[in-house]
Amino acid sequence: MRCTGLLLFPLLISHAVKALDNGLALTPIMGWLHWARFMCNVDCDADPDNCISERLFMQMADVMVKEGWRDAGYEYVCLDDCWPSRRRDASGRLQADPARFPGGIKKLADYVHSKGLKLGIYSDVGAETCAGYPGSLGHYEKDAQTFADWGVDLLKFDGCNMRWTRLAEGYRNMSRALNATGSRMVYSCEWPLYEWDFHKPNYTAVRETCNQWRNYADVYDSWSSVKSIAEWTALHQDAVAPWAGPGGWNDPDMLVIGNFGLSHDQQESQMALWALMAAPLLMSNDLRSLCPRSKALLQNRRVIAINQDPLGRQGYRTATLGSFEVWERPLSNRVLAAAVRNKQEMGGPQKLPIVKVPGWTTCGSLCNVTQILPQYKELGVQWQRTALAVAVNPSGVVLLTFHPILD
Ligand code: GLA
């Protein structure tokens, strides 16, 4: 008997709400952002190689071109907090810290553009950033115009130091101000994150205003942090996942792959989950000294293709089976991507028969199965009652795609 291939996702019905209409982020953006790895290191005397300075961003841009990052799709080189001078200039414009960015942001943007990359900048909806640098409150038009004049391509707009009841107005006003400059800038928001403590955010408005939005806490360089983000997303998936789609994405925060806190299996888990969540892929690591295995994972074309799938549906956690959980994401051409996680953090690899993957029913009678992680492997044509099982390492993942063979 042939299964009808009914998808389990309530989810295939995504909200038909229009995205911010700037033509950007039609697939999740990819790039590099300094925060998780370099934080607010402003001591260039003591630590010239790792402080937040134009040199750091120029070096990252160089490596992104030389070592295949740009070709793999990583395009945005992004500043986070702590780039500006503590004072605005005489005409009230934000300015970069003159000692750390002697050339200024315009010159940095020109440099980044000359490499075929894009530059992202950071500010805050309130009067100060989270780290206490000048924020944009009272200066939205001026700051938007300054960023446009500099040739900036993305604004990460943080939500510190603003009453939650004023977030909507602030984020919307900045969105309008960016639009009014006539320059196209990806608008990356943290608005829902700062509202969730008080009420359920208005995602219709968020999606109309922002190209991507943070919902939950900052990522740290640890497995407990990455796990908690995945768990939050799964627990809130009905509230957040339907809002993702071309032009607007849920942002579970940076990829910390290649740093100190995750085992290789955990790095694979982050990469697979971020691909299935249709997340922006913003790495925060030191590209100048990345271990080859992490680099190969971050540049894995098959995983990136899942993340960048043009259908733009966000995946869901579809099953929890003992120590396993399964996440699934419908891709274009009726392909399904599935991540099987082993949440047990001791022992050895555990086996799960793939017929237990809920989306397996979408295969009809026959399916071509490909394992993407941990290693690429064609698992061949499998029928509906296949005995095929995957072995998943503790805190690791097996990422699969199922291509239905239609009759
Ligand atoms: C907040 C944001 C982080 C980072 C810091 C910078 O915590 O959520 O992503 O931008 O501020 O201070």
Short mmCIF file of C-alpha atoms in Angstrom, two decimals, residues 2-396:
data_model
loop_
_atom_site.label_atom_id
_atom_site.label_comp_id
_atom_site.label_asym_id
_atom_site.label_seq_id
_atom_site.Cartn_x
_atom_site.Cartn_y
_atom_site.Cartn_z
CA ARG A 2 1.21 3.41 -0.85
CA CYS A 3 1.36 6.10 1.77
CA THR A 4 -0.22 9.29 0.62
CA GLY A 5 2.59 11.57 1.61
CA LEU A 6 0.55 13.84 3.77
CA LEU A 7 2.90 16.16 5.55
CA LEU A 8 2.63 16.29 9.28
CA PHE A 9 3.39 19.92 9.38
CA PRO A 10 0.48 22.12 10.37
CA LEU A 11 3.18 24.29 9.29
CA LEU A 12 3.06 24.06 5.62
CA ILE A 13 0.59 26.81 5.99
CA SER A 14 2.89 29.67 6.64
CA HIS A 15 1.57 33.09 7.46
CA ALA A 16 0.92 34.87 4.24
CA VAL A 17 1.96 38.09 5.89
CA LYS A 18 4.19 40.25 3.83
CA ALA A 19 7.79 40.63 4.78
CA LEU A 20 9.67 43.87 5.06
CA ASP A 21 9.62 44.96 1.46
CA ASN A 22 13.26 45.79 0.80
CA GLY A 23 14.01 42.83 -1.46
CA LEU A 24 16.69 41.55 0.92
CA ALA A 25 17.23 38.30 2.84
CA LEU A 26 15.15 36.23 0.43
CA THR A 27 17.09 33.36 1.93
CA PRO A 28 18.69 33.60 5.40
CA ILE A 29 21.75 35.81 5.29
CA MET A 30 25.21 34.32 5.77
CA GLY A 31 28.28 35.98 7.18
CA TRP A 32 30.37 36.70 10.23
CA LEU A 33 29.61 38.78 13.34
CA HIS A 34 32.17 39.66 15.97
CA TRP A 35 30.26 39.41 19.25
CA ALA A 36 30.36 35.82 20.55
CA ARG A 37 34.08 35.45 19.85
CA PHE A 38 35.52 38.95 20.35
CA MET A 39 32.89 40.59 22.57
CA CYS A 40 33.78 44.07 23.82
CA ASN A 41 37.55 43.72 23.65
CA VAL A 42 38.61 47.32 23.12
CA ASP A 43 42.13 47.05 24.52
CA CYS A 44 44.18 47.28 21.37
CA ASP A 45 47.36 48.03 23.30
CA ALA A 46 47.25 44.78 25.22
CA ASP A 47 45.60 42.65 22.54
CA PRO A 48 46.05 44.22 19.09
CA ASP A 49 45.14 41.04 17.20
CA ASN A 50 41.80 40.49 18.89
CA CYS A 51 40.47 43.92 19.80
CA ILE A 52 37.48 45.47 18.02
CA SER A 53 39.31 47.48 15.38
CA GLU A 54 39.25 48.01 11.64
CA ARG A 55 42.20 45.65 11.40
CA LEU A 56 40.14 42.76 12.77
CA PHE A 57 37.37 43.26 10.20
CA MET A 58 39.81 43.76 7.33
CA GLN A 59 41.60 40.56 8.27
CA MET A 60 38.32 38.65 8.47
CA ALA A 61 37.31 40.01 5.06
CA ASP A 62 40.67 38.92 3.63
CA VAL A 63 40.30 35.41 5.02
CA MET A 64 36.70 35.20 3.86
CA VAL A 65 37.86 35.67 0.30
CA LYS A 66 41.08 33.64 0.45
CA GLU A 67 39.68 30.64 2.25
CA GLY A 68 36.49 30.08 0.34
CA TRP A 69 33.99 31.60 2.77
CA ARG A 70 32.64 34.09 0.27
CA ASP A 71 32.34 31.40 -2.37
CA ALA A 72 30.44 29.21 0.09
CA GLY A 73 27.92 32.06 0.54
CA TYR A 74 29.19 33.88 3.64
CA GLU A 75 28.83 37.47 2.56
CA TYR A 76 28.24 39.86 5.48
CA VAL A 77 31.13 40.99 7.70
CA CYS A 78 29.42 42.49 10.72
CA LEU A 79 30.40 44.78 13.55
CA ASP A 80 28.60 44.30 16.83
CA ASP A 81 28.66 46.45 19.96
CA CYS A 82 31.65 48.57 21.05
CA TRP A 83 32.67 49.95 17.65
CA PRO A 84 31.71 53.62 18.22
CA SER A 85 33.35 56.46 19.97
CA ARG A 86 31.70 57.28 23.28
CA ARG A 87 30.78 60.66 21.78
CA ARG A 88 28.87 61.73 18.70
CA ASP A 89 30.67 64.21 16.42
CA ALA A 90 30.01 67.97 16.32
CA SER A 91 27.02 67.48 14.03
CA GLY A 92 25.55 64.75 16.19
CA ARG A 93 26.58 61.86 13.97
CA LEU A 94 27.80 58.56 15.34
CA GLN A 95 31.49 58.09 14.71
CA ALA A 96 33.78 55.11 15.02
CA ASP A 97 36.29 55.06 17.84
CA PRO A 98 39.13 57.05 16.25
CA ALA A 99 41.97 55.02 17.73
CA ARG A 100 40.56 51.65 16.80
CA PHE A 101 39.04 52.67 13.43
CA PRO A 102 41.39 55.40 12.21
CA GLY A 103 40.08 55.14 8.64
CA GLY A 104 36.42 55.37 9.74
CA ILE A 105 33.55 53.15 8.73
CA LYS A 106 33.19 54.47 5.18
CA LYS A 107 36.70 53.36 4.36
CA LEU A 108 36.11 49.99 6.00
CA ALA A 109 32.91 49.55 3.98
CA ASP A 110 34.81 50.40 0.79
CA TYR A 111 37.45 47.83 1.68
CA VAL A 112 34.88 45.14 2.44
CA HIS A 113 33.02 45.95 -0.80
CA SER A 114 36.25 45.76 -2.79
CA LYS A 115 36.44 42.13 -1.65
CA GLY A 116 32.93 41.41 -2.93
CA LEU A 117 31.55 41.33 0.62
CA LYS A 118 29.06 43.43 2.57
CA LEU A 119 29.42 45.34 5.82
CA GLY A 120 27.10 45.16 8.82
CA ILE A 121 26.92 47.64 11.67
CA TYR A 122 25.29 47.69 15.10
CA SER A 123 23.24 50.17 17.11
CA ASP A 124 20.46 50.17 19.66
CA VAL A 125 16.84 51.32 19.76
CA GLY A 126 17.48 52.94 23.15
CA ALA A 127 19.76 55.72 24.29
CA GLU A 128 22.66 53.36 24.92
CA THR A 129 23.78 50.00 23.55
CA CYS A 130 23.89 46.97 25.83
CA ALA A 131 27.58 47.68 26.50
CA GLY A 132 26.93 51.37 27.22
CA TYR A 133 27.97 52.97 23.92
CA PRO A 134 25.77 55.62 22.29
CA GLY A 135 22.43 54.25 21.07
CA SER A 136 20.15 55.68 18.42
CA LEU A 137 17.18 56.93 20.48
CA GLY A 138 16.37 60.43 19.31
CA HIS A 139 18.65 60.02 16.27
CA TYR A 140 17.00 57.37 14.11
CA GLU A 141 16.93 59.43 10.89
CA LYS A 142 20.40 60.80 11.39
CA ASP A 143 21.90 57.39 12.18
CA ALA A 144 20.10 55.68 9.30
CA GLN A 145 21.43 58.37 6.95
CA THR A 146 24.94 58.09 8.41
CA PHE A 147 24.95 54.32 7.86
CA ALA A 148 23.64 54.82 4.33
CA ASP A 149 26.31 57.47 3.60
CA TRP A 150 28.98 55.07 4.78
CA GLY A 151 27.68 52.33 2.46
CA VAL A 152 26.63 49.98 5.24
CA ASP A 153 24.61 46.94 4.09
CA LEU A 154 23.09 45.65 7.34
CA LEU A 155 22.02 47.09 10.68
CA LYS A 156 21.78 44.93 13.79
CA PHE A 157 19.51 46.98 16.06
CA ASP A 158 19.65 45.89 19.69
CA GLY A 159 16.91 46.48 22.26
CA CYS A 160 18.70 47.41 25.48
CA ASN A 161 17.80 50.46 27.54
CA MET A 162 14.29 50.95 26.19
CA ARG A 163 10.98 50.41 27.98
CA TRP A 164 9.38 47.35 26.41
CA THR A 165 6.20 49.26 25.65
CA ARG A 166 8.21 51.56 23.36
CA LEU A 167 10.04 48.85 21.44
CA ALA A 168 7.46 48.52 18.67
CA GLU A 169 7.47 52.24 17.94
CA GLY A 170 11.28 52.42 18.02
CA TYR A 171 11.88 49.42 15.78
CA ARG A 172 9.25 50.61 13.30
CA ASN A 173 10.62 54.13 13.20
CA MET A 174 14.11 52.89 12.48
CA SER A 175 12.76 50.60 9.75
CA ARG A 176 11.09 53.62 8.13
CA ALA A 177 14.23 55.70 8.55
CA LEU A 178 16.37 53.05 6.85
CA ASN A 179 13.86 52.79 4.04
CA ALA A 180 13.79 56.56 3.61
CA THR A 181 17.53 56.67 2.91
CA GLY A 182 16.92 54.78 -0.33
CA SER A 183 19.84 52.47 0.51
CA ARG A 184 19.06 48.81 0.94
CA MET A 185 20.11 47.55 4.34
CA VAL A 186 19.23 44.24 5.96
CA TYR A 187 17.42 45.14 9.17
CA SER A 188 18.25 42.72 11.97
CA CYS A 189 16.08 43.19 15.07
CA GLU A 190 15.97 41.95 18.66
CA TRP A 191 12.50 43.31 19.29
CA PRO A 192 10.70 40.01 20.12
CA LEU A 193 13.49 38.92 22.48
CA TYR A 194 12.95 41.98 24.64
CA GLU A 195 9.15 41.59 24.56
CA TRP A 196 8.74 37.89 25.38
CA ASP A 197 9.23 38.52 29.12
CA PHE A 198 6.12 40.70 29.08
CA HIS A 199 3.82 39.39 26.36
CA LYS A 200 3.68 37.43 23.14
CA PRO A 201 5.20 39.64 20.43
CA ASN A 202 3.16 40.78 17.47
CA TYR A 203 4.93 38.80 14.76
CA THR A 204 2.80 40.28 12.00
CA ALA A 205 4.37 43.63 12.82
CA VAL A 206 7.83 42.16 13.38
CA ARG A 207 7.82 40.48 9.97
CA GLU A 208 6.63 43.64 8.25
CA THR A 209 9.39 45.64 9.94
CA CYS A 210 12.51 43.44 10.10
CA ASN A 211 14.43 41.03 7.88
CA GLN A 212 15.38 38.86 10.84
CA TRP A 213 14.66 38.92 14.54
CA ARG A 214 16.07 37.41 17.70
CA ASN A 215 13.53 35.68 19.96
CA TYR A 216 15.64 34.30 22.74
CA ALA A 217 18.78 34.70 24.83
CA ASP A 218 22.30 35.30 23.52
CA VAL A 219 24.27 32.29 22.38
CA TYR A 220 27.34 31.41 24.44
CA ASP A 221 30.25 29.22 23.51
CA SER A 222 28.79 26.18 25.24
CA TRP A 223 26.65 23.17 24.47
CA SER A 224 24.18 24.08 27.21
CA SER A 225 23.60 27.41 25.50
CA VAL A 226 23.12 25.94 22.00
CA LYS A 227 20.85 23.24 23.44
CA SER A 228 18.74 25.76 25.31
CA ILE A 229 18.21 27.80 22.14
CA ALA A 230 17.07 24.70 20.26
CA GLU A 231 14.79 23.75 23.14
CA TRP A 232 13.26 27.22 23.39
CA THR A 233 12.63 27.21 19.66
CA ALA A 234 10.98 23.78 19.76
CA LEU A 235 8.80 24.75 22.72
CA HIS A 236 7.68 27.93 20.94
CA GLN A 237 7.70 26.60 17.40
CA ASP A 238 4.00 27.09 16.75
CA ALA A 239 4.36 30.73 17.77
CA VAL A 240 7.53 31.53 15.81
CA ALA A 241 8.25 29.12 12.96
CA PRO A 242 5.29 30.01 10.72
CA TRP A 243 6.57 33.58 10.49
CA ALA A 244 9.80 32.60 8.74
CA GLY A 245 9.95 32.93 4.99
CA PRO A 246 11.66 34.84 2.20
CA GLY A 247 12.45 38.33 3.47
CA GLY A 248 12.09 37.59 7.21
CA TRP A 249 13.63 34.96 9.49
CA ASN A 250 13.78 33.88 13.11
CA ASP A 251 17.34 34.38 14.33
CA PRO A 252 18.54 31.86 16.94
CA ASP A 253 21.82 33.83 17.16
CA MET A 254 25.36 33.15 16.02
CA LEU A 255 27.09 29.93 15.06
CA VAL A 256 29.80 29.31 17.65
CA ILE A 257 31.33 26.49 15.64
CA GLY A 258 35.14 26.63 15.65
CA ASN A 259 35.53 28.11 19.14
CA PHE A 260 36.22 26.35 22.43
CA GLY A 261 32.94 25.16 23.90
CA LEU A 262 31.49 22.52 21.54
CA SER A 263 32.71 19.03 20.72
CA HIS A 264 32.74 18.21 17.01
CA ASP A 265 29.46 16.29 17.34
CA GLN A 266 27.91 19.30 19.05
CA GLN A 267 29.19 21.57 16.29
CA GLU A 268 27.48 19.30 13.77
CA SER A 269 24.32 19.50 15.85
CA GLN A 270 24.39 23.29 15.79
CA MET A 271 24.99 23.38 12.05
CA ALA A 272 22.21 20.88 11.32
CA LEU A 273 19.71 22.59 13.61
CA TRP A 274 20.48 26.05 12.26
CA ALA A 275 20.00 24.68 8.73
CA LEU A 276 16.64 23.17 9.65
CA MET A 277 15.56 26.32 11.50
CA ALA A 278 16.22 28.39 8.35
CA ALA A 279 18.45 30.53 10.56
CA PRO A 280 20.74 33.31 9.45
CA LEU A 281 24.21 31.72 9.37
CA LEU A 282 26.33 34.29 11.14
CA MET A 283 29.52 32.72 12.40
CA SER A 284 31.30 34.23 15.37
CA ASN A 285 34.71 32.62 15.52
CA ASP A 286 38.29 33.36 14.52
CA LEU A 287 38.46 32.59 10.83
CA ARG A 288 42.21 33.24 10.93
CA SER A 289 42.82 30.11 12.98
CA LEU A 290 39.94 27.75 12.46
CA CYS A 291 40.46 24.02 12.75
CA PRO A 292 40.00 22.28 9.39
CA ARG A 293 37.11 20.10 10.59
CA SER A 294 35.10 23.10 11.76
CA LYS A 295 35.87 24.88 8.52
CA ALA A 296 34.72 21.91 6.45
CA LEU A 297 31.51 21.75 8.48
CA LEU A 298 30.76 25.46 8.13
CA GLN A 299 31.49 25.28 4.40
CA ASN A 300 29.56 22.04 3.83
CA ARG A 301 27.68 22.84 0.61
CA ARG A 302 24.95 20.29 1.22
CA VAL A 303 24.09 21.66 4.65
CA ILE A 304 24.21 25.22 3.33
CA ALA A 305 21.84 24.22 0.50
CA ILE A 306 19.31 23.02 3.09
CA ASN A 307 19.64 26.29 5.02
CA GLN A 308 19.27 28.30 1.81
CA ASP A 309 16.39 26.31 0.32
CA PRO A 310 14.30 28.73 -1.75
CA LEU A 311 10.98 27.51 -0.35
CA GLY A 312 12.01 29.24 2.85
CA ARG A 313 9.99 27.16 5.30
CA GLN A 314 11.38 26.84 8.80
CA GLY A 315 11.61 23.31 10.19
CA TYR A 316 9.97 21.92 13.31
CA ARG A 317 10.73 19.40 16.00
CA THR A 318 8.41 16.64 14.94
CA ALA A 319 9.16 13.82 17.39
CA THR A 320 10.78 12.95 20.67
CA LEU A 321 11.48 9.23 20.94
CA GLY A 322 13.35 8.19 24.06
CA SER A 323 16.69 9.95 23.95
CA PHE A 324 16.17 10.92 20.29
CA GLU A 325 14.49 13.90 18.83
CA VAL A 326 13.71 14.50 15.20
CA TRP A 327 13.56 17.86 13.45
CA GLU A 328 12.21 18.17 9.93
CA ARG A 329 12.11 20.82 7.30
CA PRO A 330 10.22 20.61 4.00
CA LEU A 331 12.38 21.72 1.09
CA SER A 332 11.53 22.59 -2.48
CA ASN A 333 10.74 19.79 -4.97
CA ARG A 334 9.05 17.74 -2.23
CA VAL A 335 12.36 16.92 -0.59
CA LEU A 336 12.36 16.59 3.18
CA ALA A 337 15.38 17.25 5.40
CA ALA A 338 15.47 15.53 8.78
CA ALA A 339 17.88 15.77 11.69
CA VAL A 340 17.97 12.93 14.17
CA ARG A 341 19.58 14.03 17.44
CA ASN A 342 20.80 11.79 20.21
CA LYS A 343 20.29 13.83 23.36
CA GLN A 344 22.00 11.32 25.61
CA GLU A 345 25.32 12.70 26.73
CA MET A 346 27.01 9.47 27.68
CA GLY A 347 27.51 6.03 26.26
CA GLY A 348 28.05 5.42 22.57
CA PRO A 349 26.16 5.81 19.29
CA GLN A 350 22.46 4.90 19.45
CA LYS A 351 20.52 3.50 16.52
CA LEU A 352 17.19 4.77 15.25
CA PRO A 353 15.35 3.03 12.39
CA ILE A 354 14.47 5.69 9.84
CA VAL A 355 10.89 4.44 9.59
CA LYS A 356 10.50 6.09 13.01
CA VAL A 357 11.22 9.49 11.48
CA PRO A 358 7.71 10.99 11.22
CA GLY A 359 8.28 12.51 7.78
CA TRP A 360 9.20 9.10 6.42
CA THR A 361 5.55 8.74 5.41
CA THR A 362 6.09 11.52 2.88
CA CYS A 363 8.24 9.12 0.89
CA GLY A 364 5.34 7.36 -0.76
CA SER A 365 6.41 3.84 -1.59
CA LEU A 366 10.02 4.67 -2.47
CA CYS A 367 12.51 7.28 -1.34
CA ASN A 368 16.10 8.08 -2.14
CA VAL A 369 17.89 8.67 1.17
CA THR A 370 21.06 10.73 1.55
CA GLN A 371 23.03 11.17 4.73
CA ILE A 372 24.54 14.67 4.81
CA LEU A 373 26.09 14.65 8.30
CA PRO A 374 28.23 13.39 9.94
CA GLN A 375 29.55 12.09 6.59
CA TYR A 376 28.03 12.32 3.17
CA LYS A 377 26.69 8.92 2.18
CA GLU A 378 24.13 7.81 -0.37
CA LEU A 379 21.93 5.40 1.53
CA GLY A 380 20.15 4.39 -1.65
CA VAL A 381 16.57 3.80 -2.61
CA GLN A 382 14.57 2.63 0.36
CA TRP A 383 11.03 1.38 0.48
CA GLN A 384 8.33 2.28 2.90
CA ARG A 385 9.18 -0.46 5.41
CA THR A 386 12.93 -0.27 5.16
CA ALA A 387 15.08 -1.75 7.92
CA LEU A 388 17.65 1.03 7.50
CA ALA A 389 18.76 2.59 10.79
CA VAL A 390 21.08 5.50 11.55
CA ALA A 391 23.59 5.52 14.40
CA VAL A 392 23.81 8.85 16.22
CA ASN A 393 26.63 9.83 18.55
CA PRO A 394 25.89 11.27 22.01
CA SER A 395 24.94 14.97 21.63
CA GLY A 396 25.42 14.49 17.90
#
